[in-house]
Amino acid sequence: MYLLIVFLPLLGSSVAGFFGHFLGSEGSAIMTTTCVSFSSILSLIAFYEVAPGASACYLRIAPWVSSEIPTVVMLIVVPSISSLDPHSPRFMCYLSILTFFMPMLVTGDNSLQLFLGWEGVGLASYLLIHFWFTRLQADKAAIKAMPVNRVGDFGLAPGISGCFTLFQTVDFSTIFACASAPRNSWISCNMRLNAITLICILLLIGAVGKSAQIGSHTWSPDAMEGPTPVSASIHAATMVTAGVFMIGRSSPLFEYPPTALIVITFAGATTSFLPATTRILQNDLKRVIAYSTCSQLGYMIFACGISNYSVSVFHLMNHAFFKALLFLSAGSVIHAMSDEQDMRKMGGLASSFPFTYAMMLMGSLSLIGFPFLTGFYSKDVILELAYTKYTISGNFAFWLGSVSVLFTSYYSFRLLFLTFIVPTNSFGRDILRCHDAPIPMAIPLILLALGSLFVGYLAKV
């Protein structure tokens, strides 16, 4: 059963890729969606079996590959979000590849398998961002995303090599067991560094590139040139969350060098603040939501920096639901408005899109941390823990995170007002032809809305 969780999306991708010409668009969509949906159901069963007892399940696939199933939270998030993305055989093939490589990343009990999934996620994201390859902006966005992520790999690959050189293994459990042994230190730039500190800094560079942290965050908004379901998958459950997961997975290693934790905290807090300020002036509907992803990833990273990795993964899971809801709701509006994405050319759509408006309102309220919605239960805890840290880095993270909450509230309600409330600025032909989300689009929105309302409360224990 556990192997099916990982390999069912690969089966769907292979069938859509090799036989999509014979199956057609509808057949490919049914095949891939069925495989990913079954993977999601099996992930829920695995969560029920593994999580309550906190007992990991190990499976040896080959002499050099072992999969570990302690990360069942990520196994729920990835297939669940991907199974809600309904087109052509090529699109379904690429999306299933992405859904295969992310479970490959999160189930690995060694850094070699993690790196394989890491690179596979980057490749699949490039293919999906570049899906409309006849568009110049899509070409530019995909070409930009690839080298920026290579910068992250420039840190991750030496970090993994350093672990192997130091511990003579790539197995996580062995590395964590040996990490407590004292290591030789050396002086560099008036700082006393040791091997563990250097390795953790290199791993952080990998997370900065993949999870769109400050300095490498520009590729994430540009990735909006891909189809909207791709934006939902990349920004909610797969590509950008890989760096956060990698830090959480390596948490026993990060606990030894305090310098690395301070750097992580400052990087995450700065990332939570600066994209939030940038988003205030954005007018593209999808880019506004994309910048909010960068800001929320900052919260997850600085939660790791204050040594609360479980809370970071909790916010990652909660964020997946309301961010996917916002992206797919935005896709419903864009689809109905003849592919118009400029919020200044919308307005007055609440009467034409009552269902979509309600869905986007729920997602926005959960994003800003409105009391007792999903986002509240993780974001509020992150700020509380930062406040009680009583260190310079903790206070820095708390104040920047608190100011970012204000900006998040502002740009979330600005999005709602410009799109749905203010007098319309749309063309008459678009208003006449617009329609609310049809049933196939409404069902995923309803499921995500339920997650945005209740998952935080149900999982807070």
PDB file of C-alpha atoms in Angstrom, residues 3 25 56 73 80 86 100 116 125 143 163 230 268 276 282 336 343 364 433 455:
ATOM      1  CA  LEU A   3       4.558   1.934  -2.387  1.00  0.00           C
ATOM      2  CA  SER A  25      -7.831  14.598 -23.243  1.00  0.00           C
ATOM      3  CA  ALA A  56       7.755   5.119  11.257  1.00  0.00           C
ATOM      4  CA  VAL A  73       1.353  14.891   6.746  1.00  0.00           C
ATOM      5  CA  SER A  80      -4.874  15.770  -2.072  1.00  0.00           C
ATOM      6  CA  PRO A  86      -8.504  19.092 -13.414  1.00  0.00           C
ATOM      7  CA  PHE A 100       5.314  11.550  -8.092  1.00  0.00           C
ATOM      8  CA  LEU A 116      16.457  12.866  -6.480  1.00  0.00           C
ATOM      9  CA  SER A 125       7.886  22.680 -12.228  1.00  0.00           C
ATOM     10  CA  ILE A 143      14.033  30.115 -17.933  1.00  0.00           C
ATOM     11  CA  CYS A 163      27.434  15.117   5.263  1.00  0.00           C
ATOM     12  CA  VAL A 230      -0.104  24.494 -11.701  1.00  0.00           C
ATOM     13  CA  GLY A 268      12.579  33.766   7.271  1.00  0.00           C
ATOM     14  CA  ALA A 276       4.158  41.427   1.861  1.00  0.00           C
ATOM     15  CA  GLN A 282       0.528  44.480  -7.389  1.00  0.00           C
ATOM     16  CA  ALA A 336     -14.934  33.546 -16.808  1.00  0.00           C
ATOM     17  CA  MET A 343      -7.819  43.494 -10.952  1.00  0.00           C
ATOM     18  CA  SER A 364      -8.573  35.305   2.407  1.00  0.00           C
ATOM     19  CA  ARG A 433     -20.511  36.298 -20.917  1.00  0.00           C
ATOM     20  CA  VAL A 455      -8.415  21.492   9.264  1.00  0.00           C
TER      21      VAL A 455
END
